[in-house]
Every structure is written in structure tokens, then in C-alpha cells.
Amino acid sequence: MGKKELILVVLLLTLVACTPQPDNTTMNLSVLESDIIQISTPEDTAEVPDITGEVVYETENKPEEVKVETVEIPEEYADITVKKFAIEGETIELKPQAIDYDGDEITYSFSEPFDDKGSWVTTEGDAGFYKVTITASDGKDTTSQDVLVVLLSSNKAPVLTCPEEISLKEGEDLFIECDATDNEGDDLVFEYSGWAASRVKMTGYNDAGTHMVYVTASDGKKSTKATIKVIVEDKNRLPVVKEFRTIRVTEGEMVKVVPEVTDEDTDDLTITFGDPLDENGEWETRMGDDGVYTAEVRVSDGKAIIEKTVEIVVGKLNSPPVLEEIADITVEEGETVRILAFATDPDGDDVVVRVIGWMDDLEYTTTYSDAGEYDVTVTASDGTLETSQDVHITVEDRNRPPVFRIPV
């Protein structure tokens, strides 16, 4: 098994002194600004000492995070005693120090990936173990030293996967479902901006159109942003047509239907009427049209049609009775006057005939004092309407012969 190294990473600050205590359980840390602390475990054990308790920083600045990682050195590199730790993305500068006892000038060369000046600008994805050979030369002889460069992974931005496009209809709720992971297992905070300020948004009937929503996932150090196109389709709201009451008219009267209609989308509405109504929703009834009718009324907003029906009751127009012509009558005193009144009703109603004037009935027996000219009115009524006719009656004087009175 390879030797394990305990790497204590203090972000933004650097350890300049790490002094293990005799009990090998505590250590004093003096921190200034920016590097990596390496604490090696004893060679004869794979145990990693616990680092617990309070850390005292000899600086006014406090680190944003103290992160403890264990790095297991591969066995092939176990014999390399000189190690250099860095985090990918940093520039590593190797500054070897060699002594030439002859006082000769020393030049250094470095194996890849370092340049001839001992510098390497690392990038994300370079994390790993690198055996670097540093060669010191005095122009005559060379000496080499292997250095193990341990390049730790830098904090990676969260991996955020969101749908490119979401479609829904007006009135529906927008739900934004994104998958996000963090290589370091950090807790992620999501932020929504643009058209939606949260993961869920209720749409209204004025939201039709294309909108952009931005989702940001952050681990507190790095963030990833995704853009979602939200297409809200127009949802037609049907016209609302108030129910019709039954329309009642009498033959000969005009029927006019006036629908009460509203449309929340303020669409232009087209109203059409079925028989017996005309294009304006009107019907001029005539005699003989009595009955019950059902007319259709259709309201269209150009996308949908609402159909309603209206009941029309046409009552029969009452016609007055028909009274046949009655001729003038001439009788002599003592005779009976008979008025021959013949009346009919077009509607089949019962007809009552009355006589008003000199007579109060259709027959009257005259007396010898009735000689003269008279006018009476004959009226035929169906209970609602009536028809009247004046009749002229002449009662002629009739001579009566003398009558003897024989005394007792």
C-alpha cells in the first residue's frame, strides 16, 4: 500500500509553520497568506491523524474554508521524498537550490511539463501526479533530483442540465426542472431570474409569447448558468353567452333577440341567428304564426363557436266575432219583434249576443202603446273583443175597433 499524505487546504491563506506536538495528536499552525499544507503520516502506518479542535490563525483575515483531504500516493512514487503540491489552474514555479563547492555557475533544466525556467501554467483537468526531474549542471557534471508534483483538483463549477425549451398554455403553471451535480459534493443554491423569479410560476391569460428564464446553480465559489426558452401559447377563452329567457309575443308583433355576450380575450365576435330569426335576430310575426319556436343563436370569436337556443312563444291574436248584417225591422203594435242575430267567432270562442237600447233581449212583444221609431244595438262578444251593429225598429200604429160596454 502506498504512503498516505494528509492534505490540509486553507483557501486564501498559507501555512508558514506547522509544528507537530510530542503527543502527535495536536499541532500548532501559523497562517499568513496562500498555499497548501502537507502533513505526512509516519511511514510505518496508514493511519491518518485526526485534526480536531480549534485552529488559531495569526492574522486578521480568516480563511473562507478549511478543507481536509487524504491523498494516497501511488506506490510507484513512494520513494520520491520531495513533493510539491498545487491546485490545478495555478502556476507552479520550481525554484531549486543547489551548491557547487567549486564555485561554478549552476544551471537548471526541468522535465516536462515544466518549461526551461521551471514554470508550468496548469489548467483545469491537469489534476494528477507528475514525476518531474530537475537537473543541475555546472557545465561539466550534472546532478538530478526527482520531485513529485501533486496537482489537486480545483473546485469545479456545478454541472447544470436544464431543458432548452418549455412550452405550456396560458393559465398553466410553469415548473422548471433542472438536474445539477457538484463534483465536490457541495450544497448547491439555485437562483432564477428573467421572466421567472422562482422554480414555479403561475401564468396568466396575458402571458402568451416567448420568454427567457435564467437558472444559476452555485456552490458558493463557482456557478453555472443555463438559459431556458419558455413559450406560453395563447389559450382561447370561450365567449360567455347569457342564457335566454323565453320570449312571448302575439301574432303580428315583432320578435327581437339581443344576446348578452362577453369575451375575456376581447376578441371580435360574430353572432348569427337561425330560423325563424333574420340576420339581425328579428322576426315580424303574422296572423297564423301562433305556436312555439326554438331558434339557434351562434357566437364565434374566430376560434370557437358557442351555440345557444332561445324559445319563442307566439300567442294567437284574438279576432272579434263576426256579426251578420241585421236588417231593419217593422212590426205593428201587438206583434213580436224578433232580432235574428247570427254571430260566429274566427277563433272558435263562445259568443254571447246582447241587445242594448229600447229592447234588452232578442225578442219583444209590442203593446198598443209602442207605436214609434226605435234603435237598438246588437253586440256579439267573445269575452275579450266584441262586434256591434245598430238595428232600426219601426212599430206601426194598429187601429183597434170600438168596443161596446154593455151595462150590467
mmCIF file of C-alpha atoms in Angstrom:
data_model
loop_
_atom_site.group_PDB
_atom_site.id
_atom_site.type_symbol
_atom_site.label_atom_id
_atom_site.label_comp_id
_atom_site.label_asym_id
_atom_site.label_seq_id
_atom_site.Cartn_x
_atom_site.Cartn_y
_atom_site.Cartn_z
ATOM 1 C CA MET A 1 0.000 0.000 0.000
ATOM 2 C CA GLY A 2 1.306 3.473 -0.841
ATOM 3 C CA LYS A 3 2.022 6.016 1.822
ATOM 4 C CA LYS A 4 -0.865 8.355 2.571
ATOM 5 C CA GLU A 5 -0.499 12.092 2.843
ATOM 6 C CA LEU A 6 -2.955 14.293 4.700
ATOM 7 C CA ILE A 7 -3.512 17.484 2.748
ATOM 8 C CA LEU A 8 -4.917 20.422 4.670
ATOM 9 C CA VAL A 9 -6.085 23.057 2.219
ATOM 10 C CA VAL A 10 -6.582 26.550 3.635
ATOM 11 C CA LEU A 11 -8.205 28.668 0.983
ATOM 12 C CA LEU A 12 -6.930 32.252 0.664
ATOM 13 C CA LEU A 13 -4.350 31.699 3.429
ATOM 14 C CA THR A 14 -0.970 29.987 3.698
ATOM 15 C CA LEU A 15 0.628 27.974 6.426
ATOM 16 C CA VAL A 16 4.164 29.102 7.143
ATOM 17 C CA ALA A 17 4.718 26.973 10.217
ATOM 18 C CA CYS A 18 3.372 23.534 11.104
ATOM 19 C CA THR A 19 4.785 22.144 14.323
ATOM 20 C CA PRO A 20 3.604 18.683 15.434
ATOM 21 C CA GLN A 21 3.456 18.308 19.180
ATOM 22 C CA PRO A 22 5.191 15.478 21.036
ATOM 23 C CA ASP A 23 1.965 13.618 21.646
ATOM 24 C CA ASN A 24 1.477 13.515 17.862
ATOM 25 C CA THR A 25 -2.160 14.453 18.355
ATOM 26 C CA THR A 26 -2.038 18.221 18.121
ATOM 27 C CA MET A 27 -0.130 20.765 16.108
ATOM 28 C CA ASN A 28 0.359 24.497 16.138
ATOM 29 C CA LEU A 29 -0.489 26.306 12.892
ATOM 30 C CA SER A 30 0.734 29.765 11.980
ATOM 31 C CA VAL A 31 -1.106 31.104 8.950
ATOM 32 C CA LEU A 32 -0.338 34.071 6.710
ATOM 33 C CA GLU A 33 -1.466 34.093 3.073
ATOM 34 C CA SER A 34 -1.993 31.468 0.299
ATOM 35 C CA ASP A 35 -0.685 27.867 -0.154
ATOM 36 C CA ILE A 36 -1.199 24.217 0.714
ATOM 37 C CA ILE A 37 -0.180 22.484 3.942
ATOM 38 C CA GLN A 38 1.258 18.987 3.725
ATOM 39 C CA ILE A 39 1.298 16.766 6.790
ATOM 40 C CA SER A 40 2.812 13.332 6.275
ATOM 41 C CA THR A 41 1.838 10.292 8.268
ATOM 42 C CA PRO A 42 4.510 8.023 9.739
ATOM 43 C CA GLU A 43 5.930 5.645 7.141
ATOM 44 C CA ASP A 44 5.042 2.593 9.149
ATOM 45 C CA THR A 45 1.325 3.286 9.373
ATOM 46 C CA ALA A 46 -1.542 4.010 7.028
ATOM 47 C CA GLU A 47 -3.455 5.769 9.736
ATOM 48 C CA VAL A 48 -4.330 9.412 9.185
ATOM 49 C CA PRO A 49 -4.176 11.506 12.373
ATOM 50 C CA ASP A 50 -7.365 13.346 13.271
ATOM 51 C CA ILE A 51 -7.238 17.103 13.055
ATOM 52 C CA THR A 52 -9.769 18.397 15.532
ATOM 53 C CA GLY A 53 -10.211 21.251 17.924
ATOM 54 C CA GLU A 54 -9.701 24.943 17.405
ATOM 55 C CA VAL A 55 -7.326 26.392 14.821
ATOM 56 C CA VAL A 56 -5.732 29.713 15.800
ATOM 57 C CA TYR A 57 -4.806 31.998 12.889
ATOM 58 C CA GLU A 58 -2.066 34.562 13.475
ATOM 59 C CA THR A 59 -3.667 37.001 11.027
ATOM 60 C CA GLU A 60 -6.654 39.323 10.956
ATOM 61 C CA ASN A 61 -8.045 37.527 7.906
ATOM 62 C CA LYS A 62 -9.801 34.251 8.445
ATOM 63 C CA PRO A 63 -9.966 31.541 5.774
ATOM 64 C CA GLU A 64 -13.208 31.081 3.881
ATOM 65 C CA GLU A 65 -12.898 27.325 4.191
ATOM 66 C CA VAL A 66 -10.660 24.708 5.753
ATOM 67 C CA LYS A 67 -10.827 21.557 3.684
ATOM 68 C CA VAL A 68 -9.152 18.294 4.710
ATOM 69 C CA GLU A 69 -8.394 15.710 2.040
ATOM 70 C CA THR A 70 -6.426 12.485 2.144
ATOM 71 C CA VAL A 71 -4.282 11.802 -0.903
ATOM 72 C CA GLU A 72 -2.912 8.311 -1.344
ATOM 73 C CA ILE A 73 0.447 8.493 -3.105
ATOM 74 C CA PRO A 74 0.728 5.722 -5.720
ATOM 75 C CA GLU A 75 3.331 3.135 -4.785
ATOM 76 C CA GLU A 76 5.411 3.911 -7.879
ATOM 77 C CA TYR A 77 6.079 7.371 -6.452
ATOM 78 C CA ALA A 78 6.599 6.297 -2.840
ATOM 79 C CA ASP A 79 10.378 6.725 -2.987
ATOM 80 C CA ILE A 80 10.213 10.338 -4.115
ATOM 81 C CA THR A 81 10.744 12.340 -0.983
ATOM 82 C CA VAL A 82 10.461 15.823 -2.429
ATOM 83 C CA LYS A 83 6.893 16.788 -3.177
ATOM 84 C CA LYS A 84 5.256 19.892 -4.500
ATOM 85 C CA PHE A 85 1.528 20.391 -4.016
ATOM 86 C CA ALA A 86 -0.657 22.720 -6.060
ATOM 87 C CA ILE A 87 -4.212 23.091 -7.264
ATOM 88 C CA GLU A 88 -4.978 22.879 -10.964
ATOM 89 C CA GLY A 89 -5.307 26.288 -12.529
ATOM 90 C CA GLU A 90 -2.353 27.649 -10.581
ATOM 91 C CA THR A 91 1.085 28.451 -11.991
ATOM 92 C CA ILE A 92 3.739 26.239 -10.398
ATOM 93 C CA GLU A 93 7.231 27.642 -10.026
ATOM 94 C CA LEU A 94 10.030 25.214 -9.127
ATOM 95 C CA LYS A 95 12.954 27.050 -7.504
ATOM 96 C CA PRO A 96 15.677 24.508 -6.796
ATOM 97 C CA GLN A 97 18.714 25.396 -4.734
ATOM 98 C CA ALA A 98 21.990 23.556 -5.338
ATOM 99 C CA ILE A 99 25.546 24.168 -4.085
ATOM 100 C CA ASP A 100 28.691 23.806 -6.173
ATOM 101 C CA TYR A 101 31.737 23.525 -3.960
ATOM 102 C CA ASP A 102 33.993 24.623 -6.819
ATOM 103 C CA GLY A 103 32.067 27.828 -7.098
ATOM 104 C CA ASP A 104 30.953 27.025 -10.647
ATOM 105 C CA GLU A 105 27.784 28.557 -12.004
ATOM 106 C CA ILE A 106 24.864 26.194 -11.809
ATOM 107 C CA THR A 107 22.187 25.924 -14.467
ATOM 108 C CA TYR A 108 18.955 24.008 -14.134
ATOM 109 C CA SER A 109 16.812 22.090 -16.566
ATOM 110 C CA PHE A 110 13.380 20.643 -15.979
ATOM 111 C CA SER A 111 11.490 17.748 -17.487
ATOM 112 C CA GLU A 112 8.018 18.185 -18.939
ATOM 113 C CA PRO A 113 5.510 19.617 -18.323
ATOM 114 C CA PHE A 114 7.709 22.411 -16.918
ATOM 115 C CA ASP A 115 9.443 24.910 -19.167
ATOM 116 C CA ASP A 116 13.142 25.726 -19.113
ATOM 117 C CA LYS A 117 12.562 28.202 -16.311
ATOM 118 C CA GLY A 118 10.847 25.680 -14.067
ATOM 119 C CA SER A 119 7.373 27.078 -14.618
ATOM 120 C CA TRP A 120 4.132 25.337 -15.527
ATOM 121 C CA VAL A 121 0.803 27.097 -16.039
ATOM 122 C CA THR A 122 -1.699 24.417 -15.129
ATOM 123 C CA THR A 123 -5.261 24.330 -16.370
ATOM 124 C CA GLU A 124 -8.433 22.667 -15.271
ATOM 125 C CA GLY A 125 -8.244 18.973 -15.996
ATOM 126 C CA ASP A 126 -4.493 18.675 -15.245
ATOM 127 C CA ALA A 127 -5.024 17.170 -11.786
ATOM 128 C CA GLY A 128 -2.810 14.152 -11.130
ATOM 129 C CA PHE A 129 0.697 13.000 -10.174
ATOM 130 C CA TYR A 130 3.700 14.211 -12.139
ATOM 131 C CA LYS A 131 7.265 12.960 -11.684
ATOM 132 C CA VAL A 132 9.493 15.880 -12.600
ATOM 133 C CA THR A 133 13.258 15.593 -12.874
ATOM 134 C CA ILE A 134 15.340 18.671 -12.086
ATOM 135 C CA THR A 135 18.880 18.547 -13.386
ATOM 136 C CA ALA A 136 21.580 20.814 -12.001
ATOM 137 C CA SER A 137 24.708 21.293 -14.147
ATOM 138 C CA ASP A 138 27.962 23.120 -13.534
ATOM 139 C CA GLY A 139 28.934 22.710 -17.172
ATOM 140 C CA LYS A 140 30.952 19.604 -16.525
ATOM 141 C CA ASP A 141 28.842 17.308 -14.385
ATOM 142 C CA THR A 142 25.134 17.018 -13.642
ATOM 143 C CA THR A 143 23.084 16.042 -10.672
ATOM 144 C CA SER A 144 19.383 15.122 -10.860
ATOM 145 C CA GLN A 145 16.630 15.280 -8.295
ATOM 146 C CA ASP A 146 13.123 13.829 -8.746
ATOM 147 C CA VAL A 147 10.210 15.887 -7.483
ATOM 148 C CA LEU A 148 6.663 14.575 -7.247
ATOM 149 C CA VAL A 149 4.210 17.277 -8.237
ATOM 150 C CA VAL A 150 0.792 16.504 -6.785
ATOM 151 C CA LEU A 151 -1.755 18.583 -8.626
ATOM 152 C CA LEU A 152 -5.058 18.573 -6.764
ATOM 153 C CA SER A 153 -8.394 19.088 -8.437
ATOM 154 C CA SER A 154 -9.684 22.610 -8.215
ATOM 155 C CA ASN A 155 -13.232 23.334 -7.240
ATOM 156 C CA LYS A 156 -15.362 22.603 -10.271
ATOM 157 C CA ALA A 157 -18.393 24.592 -11.216
ATOM 158 C CA PRO A 158 -21.653 22.690 -10.723
ATOM 159 C CA VAL A 159 -22.889 20.655 -13.665
ATOM 160 C CA LEU A 160 -26.304 22.068 -14.538
ATOM 161 C CA THR A 161 -28.663 20.461 -17.031
ATOM 162 C CA CYS A 162 -31.897 22.267 -17.887
ATOM 163 C CA PRO A 163 -34.362 21.861 -20.744
ATOM 164 C CA GLU A 164 -33.614 24.227 -23.603
ATOM 165 C CA GLU A 165 -37.287 24.940 -24.143
ATOM 166 C CA ILE A 166 -40.530 24.604 -22.192
ATOM 167 C CA SER A 167 -43.953 25.015 -23.778
ATOM 168 C CA LEU A 168 -47.211 25.490 -21.928
ATOM 169 C CA LYS A 169 -50.561 27.220 -22.325
ATOM 170 C CA GLU A 170 -51.862 30.341 -20.654
ATOM 171 C CA GLY A 171 -53.327 29.550 -17.254
ATOM 172 C CA GLU A 172 -50.995 26.594 -16.658
ATOM 173 C CA ASP A 173 -48.205 26.592 -14.070
ATOM 174 C CA LEU A 174 -44.586 26.719 -15.167
ATOM 175 C CA PHE A 175 -42.406 24.122 -13.430
ATOM 176 C CA ILE A 176 -38.656 24.392 -14.032
ATOM 177 C CA GLU A 177 -36.973 21.013 -13.569
ATOM 178 C CA CYS A 178 -33.164 21.087 -13.754
ATOM 179 C CA ASP A 179 -30.604 18.449 -12.766
ATOM 180 C CA ALA A 180 -27.479 19.693 -11.018
ATOM 181 C CA THR A 181 -24.494 17.912 -9.512
ATOM 182 C CA ASP A 182 -21.321 19.102 -7.826
ATOM 183 C CA ASN A 183 -18.067 17.188 -8.111
ATOM 184 C CA GLU A 184 -17.067 18.196 -4.612
ATOM 185 C CA GLY A 185 -20.464 17.344 -3.153
ATOM 186 C CA ASP A 186 -21.056 20.932 -2.081
ATOM 187 C CA ASP A 187 -24.549 22.111 -1.322
ATOM 188 C CA LEU A 188 -25.981 23.989 -4.267
ATOM 189 C CA VAL A 189 -28.040 27.144 -4.247
ATOM 190 C CA PHE A 190 -30.320 27.883 -7.202
ATOM 191 C CA GLU A 191 -31.267 31.316 -8.425
ATOM 192 C CA TYR A 192 -33.925 32.089 -11.030
ATOM 193 C CA SER A 193 -34.027 35.311 -12.994
ATOM 194 C CA GLY A 194 -35.503 36.744 -16.146
ATOM 195 C CA TRP A 195 -39.183 36.120 -16.727
ATOM 196 C CA ALA A 196 -39.481 33.773 -13.714
ATOM 197 C CA ALA A 197 -38.038 34.561 -10.295
ATOM 198 C CA SER A 198 -38.648 31.099 -8.848
ATOM 199 C CA ARG A 199 -38.874 27.469 -9.917
ATOM 200 C CA VAL A 200 -42.655 27.659 -10.183
ATOM 201 C CA LYS A 201 -44.586 30.448 -11.862
ATOM 202 C CA MET A 202 -48.305 30.780 -12.436
ATOM 203 C CA THR A 203 -49.120 32.043 -15.906
ATOM 204 C CA GLY A 204 -51.977 34.380 -16.683
ATOM 205 C CA TYR A 205 -54.061 34.995 -19.767
ATOM 206 C CA ASN A 206 -51.834 37.909 -20.808
ATOM 207 C CA ASP A 207 -48.603 35.897 -20.789
ATOM 208 C CA ALA A 208 -48.732 34.481 -24.317
ATOM 209 C CA GLY A 209 -45.358 34.817 -26.032
ATOM 210 C CA THR A 210 -41.720 33.754 -25.775
ATOM 211 C CA HIS A 211 -39.859 34.435 -22.546
ATOM 212 C CA MET A 212 -36.329 33.776 -21.298
ATOM 213 C CA VAL A 213 -35.595 32.318 -17.862
ATOM 214 C CA TYR A 214 -32.088 32.050 -16.420
ATOM 215 C CA VAL A 215 -31.169 29.381 -13.868
ATOM 216 C CA THR A 216 -27.940 29.673 -11.881
ATOM 217 C CA ALA A 217 -26.542 26.876 -9.714
ATOM 218 C CA SER A 218 -23.829 27.937 -7.264
ATOM 219 C CA ASP A 219 -21.705 26.002 -4.792
ATOM 220 C CA GLY A 220 -20.654 29.247 -3.120
ATOM 221 C CA LYS A 221 -17.461 29.507 -5.132
ATOM 222 C CA LYS A 222 -18.353 28.839 -8.722
ATOM 223 C CA SER A 223 -21.615 28.932 -10.565
ATOM 224 C CA THR A 224 -23.130 27.600 -13.766
ATOM 225 C CA LYS A 225 -25.858 29.372 -15.676
ATOM 226 C CA ALA A 226 -28.451 27.907 -18.042
ATOM 227 C CA THR A 227 -30.915 29.660 -20.309
ATOM 228 C CA ILE A 228 -34.410 28.293 -20.875
ATOM 229 C CA LYS A 229 -36.770 29.499 -23.558
ATOM 230 C CA VAL A 230 -40.338 29.459 -22.252
ATOM 231 C CA ILE A 231 -43.077 29.513 -24.869
ATOM 232 C CA VAL A 232 -46.510 30.355 -23.483
ATOM 233 C CA GLU A 233 -49.177 29.519 -26.026
ATOM 234 C CA ASP A 234 -52.328 31.562 -26.213
ATOM 235 C CA LYS A 235 -55.288 29.762 -24.695
ATOM 236 C CA ASN A 236 -58.581 30.896 -26.112
ATOM 237 C CA ARG A 237 -61.185 31.779 -23.529
ATOM 238 C CA LEU A 238 -64.616 30.996 -24.890
ATOM 239 C CA PRO A 239 -67.206 33.735 -25.205
ATOM 240 C CA VAL A 240 -69.755 33.733 -22.409
ATOM 241 C CA VAL A 241 -73.357 33.911 -23.604
ATOM 242 C CA LYS A 242 -76.050 34.587 -21.037
ATOM 243 C CA GLU A 243 -78.963 32.170 -21.090
ATOM 244 C CA PHE A 244 -82.041 33.424 -22.904
ATOM 245 C CA ARG A 245 -85.415 33.829 -21.301
ATOM 246 C CA THR A 246 -88.493 32.658 -23.170
ATOM 247 C CA ILE A 247 -89.776 35.374 -25.483
ATOM 248 C CA ARG A 248 -93.565 35.732 -25.644
ATOM 249 C CA VAL A 249 -95.356 37.751 -28.312
ATOM 250 C CA THR A 250 -98.720 37.820 -30.046
ATOM 251 C CA GLU A 251 -99.272 37.249 -33.729
ATOM 252 C CA GLY A 252 -98.368 40.380 -35.618
ATOM 253 C CA GLU A 253 -95.816 41.583 -33.082
ATOM 254 C CA MET A 254 -92.047 41.875 -33.663
ATOM 255 C CA VAL A 255 -89.599 39.437 -32.078
ATOM 256 C CA LYS A 256 -86.091 40.795 -31.405
ATOM 257 C CA VAL A 257 -83.337 38.698 -29.817
ATOM 258 C CA VAL A 258 -80.446 40.642 -28.257
ATOM 259 C CA PRO A 259 -77.738 38.277 -26.919
ATOM 260 C CA GLU A 260 -75.730 39.339 -23.859
ATOM 261 C CA VAL A 261 -72.173 38.252 -24.675
ATOM 262 C CA THR A 262 -68.762 38.870 -23.075
ATOM 263 C CA ASP A 263 -65.276 37.762 -24.164
ATOM 264 C CA GLU A 264 -62.342 37.997 -21.746
ATOM 265 C CA ASP A 265 -59.879 37.972 -24.651
ATOM 266 C CA THR A 266 -61.680 40.959 -26.226
ATOM 267 C CA ASP A 267 -61.891 39.046 -29.492
ATOM 268 C CA ASP A 268 -64.126 40.326 -32.265
ATOM 269 C CA LEU A 269 -67.358 38.357 -32.024
ATOM 270 C CA THR A 270 -69.668 37.246 -34.820
ATOM 271 C CA ILE A 271 -73.295 36.467 -33.958
ATOM 272 C CA THR A 272 -75.547 34.504 -36.297
ATOM 273 C CA PHE A 273 -79.191 33.540 -35.877
ATOM 274 C CA GLY A 274 -81.170 30.534 -37.034
ATOM 275 C CA ASP A 275 -84.748 30.410 -38.359
ATOM 276 C CA PRO A 276 -87.230 31.966 -37.884
ATOM 277 C CA LEU A 277 -84.949 34.918 -36.998
ATOM 278 C CA ASP A 278 -83.300 37.005 -39.681
ATOM 279 C CA GLU A 279 -79.625 38.071 -39.764
ATOM 280 C CA ASN A 280 -80.385 40.811 -37.239
ATOM 281 C CA GLY A 281 -82.096 38.469 -34.794
ATOM 282 C CA GLU A 282 -85.554 39.803 -35.672
ATOM 283 C CA TRP A 283 -88.832 38.222 -36.784
ATOM 284 C CA GLU A 284 -92.017 40.039 -37.638
ATOM 285 C CA THR A 285 -94.808 37.592 -36.895
ATOM 286 C CA ARG A 286 -98.063 37.438 -38.793
ATOM 287 C CA MET A 287 -101.504 36.001 -38.362
ATOM 288 C CA GLY A 288 -101.269 32.243 -38.341
ATOM 289 C CA ASP A 289 -97.782 32.158 -36.781
ATOM 290 C CA ASP A 290 -99.041 31.131 -33.373
ATOM 291 C CA GLY A 291 -97.024 28.328 -31.827
ATOM 292 C CA VAL A 292 -93.764 27.548 -30.028
ATOM 293 C CA TYR A 293 -90.464 28.014 -31.863
ATOM 294 C CA THR A 294 -86.815 27.305 -30.978
ATOM 295 C CA ALA A 295 -84.205 29.494 -32.642
ATOM 296 C CA GLU A 296 -80.455 28.886 -32.555
ATOM 297 C CA VAL A 297 -78.016 31.666 -31.699
ATOM 298 C CA ARG A 298 -74.325 31.114 -32.541
ATOM 299 C CA VAL A 299 -71.498 33.256 -31.167
ATOM 300 C CA SER A 300 -67.994 32.894 -32.646
ATOM 301 C CA ASP A 301 -64.714 34.524 -31.589
ATOM 302 C CA GLY A 302 -62.989 33.212 -34.703
ATOM 303 C CA LYS A 303 -61.609 30.183 -32.885
ATOM 304 C CA ALA A 304 -64.602 28.581 -31.236
ATOM 305 C CA ILE A 305 -68.390 28.673 -31.574
ATOM 306 C CA ILE A 306 -70.844 28.781 -28.691
ATOM 307 C CA GLU A 307 -74.386 27.676 -29.512
ATOM 308 C CA LYS A 308 -77.441 28.648 -27.513
ATOM 309 C CA THR A 309 -81.179 28.350 -28.138
ATOM 310 C CA VAL A 310 -83.990 30.738 -27.410
ATOM 311 C CA GLU A 311 -87.632 29.698 -27.082
ATOM 312 C CA ILE A 312 -90.190 31.931 -28.782
ATOM 313 C CA VAL A 313 -93.864 31.568 -27.926
ATOM 314 C CA VAL A 314 -96.210 33.285 -30.385
ATOM 315 C CA GLY A 315 -99.699 33.631 -28.972
ATOM 316 C CA LYS A 316 -102.725 33.649 -31.224
ATOM 317 C CA LEU A 317 -104.135 37.100 -31.930
ATOM 318 C CA ASN A 318 -107.785 37.196 -30.755
ATOM 319 C CA SER A 319 -110.218 38.091 -33.564
ATOM 320 C CA PRO A 320 -113.550 39.759 -32.820
ATOM 321 C CA PRO A 321 -116.784 37.854 -33.508
ATOM 322 C CA VAL A 322 -118.364 38.258 -36.924
ATOM 323 C CA LEU A 323 -121.957 39.510 -36.760
ATOM 324 C CA GLU A 324 -124.055 39.048 -39.862
ATOM 325 C CA GLU A 325 -125.893 42.058 -41.211
ATOM 326 C CA ILE A 326 -129.261 42.542 -39.451
ATOM 327 C CA ALA A 327 -131.984 44.179 -41.470
ATOM 328 C CA ASP A 328 -134.231 46.890 -40.055
ATOM 329 C CA ILE A 329 -137.450 45.566 -38.538
ATOM 330 C CA THR A 330 -141.027 46.840 -38.955
ATOM 331 C CA VAL A 331 -143.948 45.456 -36.972
ATOM 332 C CA GLU A 332 -147.394 46.565 -35.952
ATOM 333 C CA GLU A 333 -148.437 47.133 -32.437
ATOM 334 C CA GLY A 334 -149.159 43.878 -30.720
ATOM 335 C CA GLU A 335 -146.703 41.934 -32.833
ATOM 336 C CA THR A 336 -143.456 40.452 -31.594
ATOM 337 C CA VAL A 337 -140.142 41.955 -32.625
ATOM 338 C CA ARG A 338 -137.588 39.202 -33.314
ATOM 339 C CA ILE A 339 -133.959 40.174 -33.943
ATOM 340 C CA LEU A 340 -132.270 37.456 -35.924
ATOM 341 C CA ALA A 341 -128.616 37.828 -34.873
ATOM 342 C CA PHE A 342 -126.186 35.288 -36.326
ATOM 343 C CA ALA A 343 -122.640 35.599 -34.922
ATOM 344 C CA THR A 344 -119.545 33.461 -35.364
ATOM 345 C CA ASP A 345 -116.035 33.663 -33.909
ATOM 346 C CA PRO A 346 -112.958 33.001 -36.117
ATOM 347 C CA ASP A 347 -111.098 31.657 -33.101
ATOM 348 C CA GLY A 348 -113.912 29.310 -32.173
ATOM 349 C CA ASP A 349 -114.585 31.176 -28.950
ATOM 350 C CA ASP A 350 -118.045 31.138 -27.387
ATOM 351 C CA VAL A 351 -120.031 34.175 -28.470
ATOM 352 C CA VAL A 352 -122.563 35.989 -26.323
ATOM 353 C CA VAL A 353 -125.085 38.258 -28.070
ATOM 354 C CA ARG A 354 -126.630 41.139 -26.180
ATOM 355 C CA VAL A 355 -129.201 43.772 -27.094
ATOM 356 C CA ILE A 356 -128.918 47.270 -25.666
ATOM 357 C CA GLY A 357 -131.435 50.053 -26.030
ATOM 358 C CA TRP A 358 -135.202 50.025 -26.415
ATOM 359 C CA MET A 359 -135.076 46.217 -26.130
ATOM 360 C CA ASP A 360 -132.869 44.176 -23.802
ATOM 361 C CA ASP A 361 -133.461 40.836 -25.477
ATOM 362 C CA LEU A 362 -133.633 39.434 -28.955
ATOM 363 C CA GLU A 363 -137.443 39.213 -28.761
ATOM 364 C CA TYR A 364 -140.023 41.707 -27.579
ATOM 365 C CA THR A 365 -143.834 41.644 -27.902
ATOM 366 C CA THR A 366 -145.051 45.125 -28.546
ATOM 367 C CA THR A 367 -148.067 46.720 -26.924
ATOM 368 C CA TYR A 368 -150.626 49.151 -28.315
ATOM 369 C CA SER A 369 -148.702 51.977 -26.826
ATOM 370 C CA ASP A 370 -145.382 51.130 -28.521
ATOM 371 C CA ALA A 371 -146.011 52.748 -31.871
ATOM 372 C CA GLY A 372 -142.886 54.681 -32.896
ATOM 373 C CA GLU A 373 -139.323 54.522 -34.216
ATOM 374 C CA TYR A 374 -136.613 52.869 -32.154
ATOM 375 C CA ASP A 375 -132.876 51.978 -32.421
ATOM 376 C CA VAL A 376 -131.204 49.140 -30.587
ATOM 377 C CA THR A 377 -127.588 47.934 -30.539
ATOM 378 C CA VAL A 378 -126.827 44.266 -31.009
ATOM 379 C CA THR A 379 -123.408 43.253 -29.637
ATOM 380 C CA ALA A 380 -121.592 39.940 -30.141
ATOM 381 C CA SER A 381 -118.735 39.307 -27.662
ATOM 382 C CA ASP A 382 -116.169 36.516 -27.230
ATOM 383 C CA GLY A 383 -115.333 37.757 -23.761
ATOM 384 C CA THR A 384 -112.487 39.929 -24.966
ATOM 385 C CA LEU A 385 -113.483 41.532 -28.202
ATOM 386 C CA GLU A 386 -116.930 42.424 -29.423
ATOM 387 C CA THR A 387 -118.713 43.464 -32.601
ATOM 388 C CA SER A 388 -121.764 45.735 -32.557
ATOM 389 C CA GLN A 389 -124.482 46.681 -35.024
ATOM 390 C CA ASP A 390 -127.340 49.155 -34.754
ATOM 391 C CA VAL A 391 -130.808 47.953 -35.771
ATOM 392 C CA HIS A 392 -133.700 50.311 -36.571
ATOM 393 C CA ILE A 393 -137.136 49.119 -35.408
ATOM 394 C CA THR A 394 -140.418 50.616 -36.541
ATOM 395 C CA VAL A 395 -143.606 49.849 -34.600
ATOM 396 C CA GLU A 396 -146.625 50.942 -36.658
ATOM 397 C CA ASP A 397 -149.828 52.022 -35.060
ATOM 398 C CA ARG A 398 -152.548 49.482 -35.363
ATOM 399 C CA ASN A 399 -156.181 50.605 -35.248
ATOM 400 C CA ARG A 400 -158.283 48.903 -32.702
ATOM 401 C CA PRO A 401 -162.134 48.762 -33.440
ATOM 402 C CA PRO A 402 -164.622 50.199 -30.941
ATOM 403 C CA VAL A 403 -165.726 48.007 -28.118
ATOM 404 C CA PHE A 404 -169.274 48.248 -26.639
ATOM 405 C CA ARG A 405 -169.655 48.414 -22.996
ATOM 406 C CA ILE A 406 -172.881 46.608 -22.001
ATOM 407 C CA PRO A 407 -174.171 47.754 -18.666
ATOM 408 C CA VAL A 408 -174.863 45.196 -16.079
#
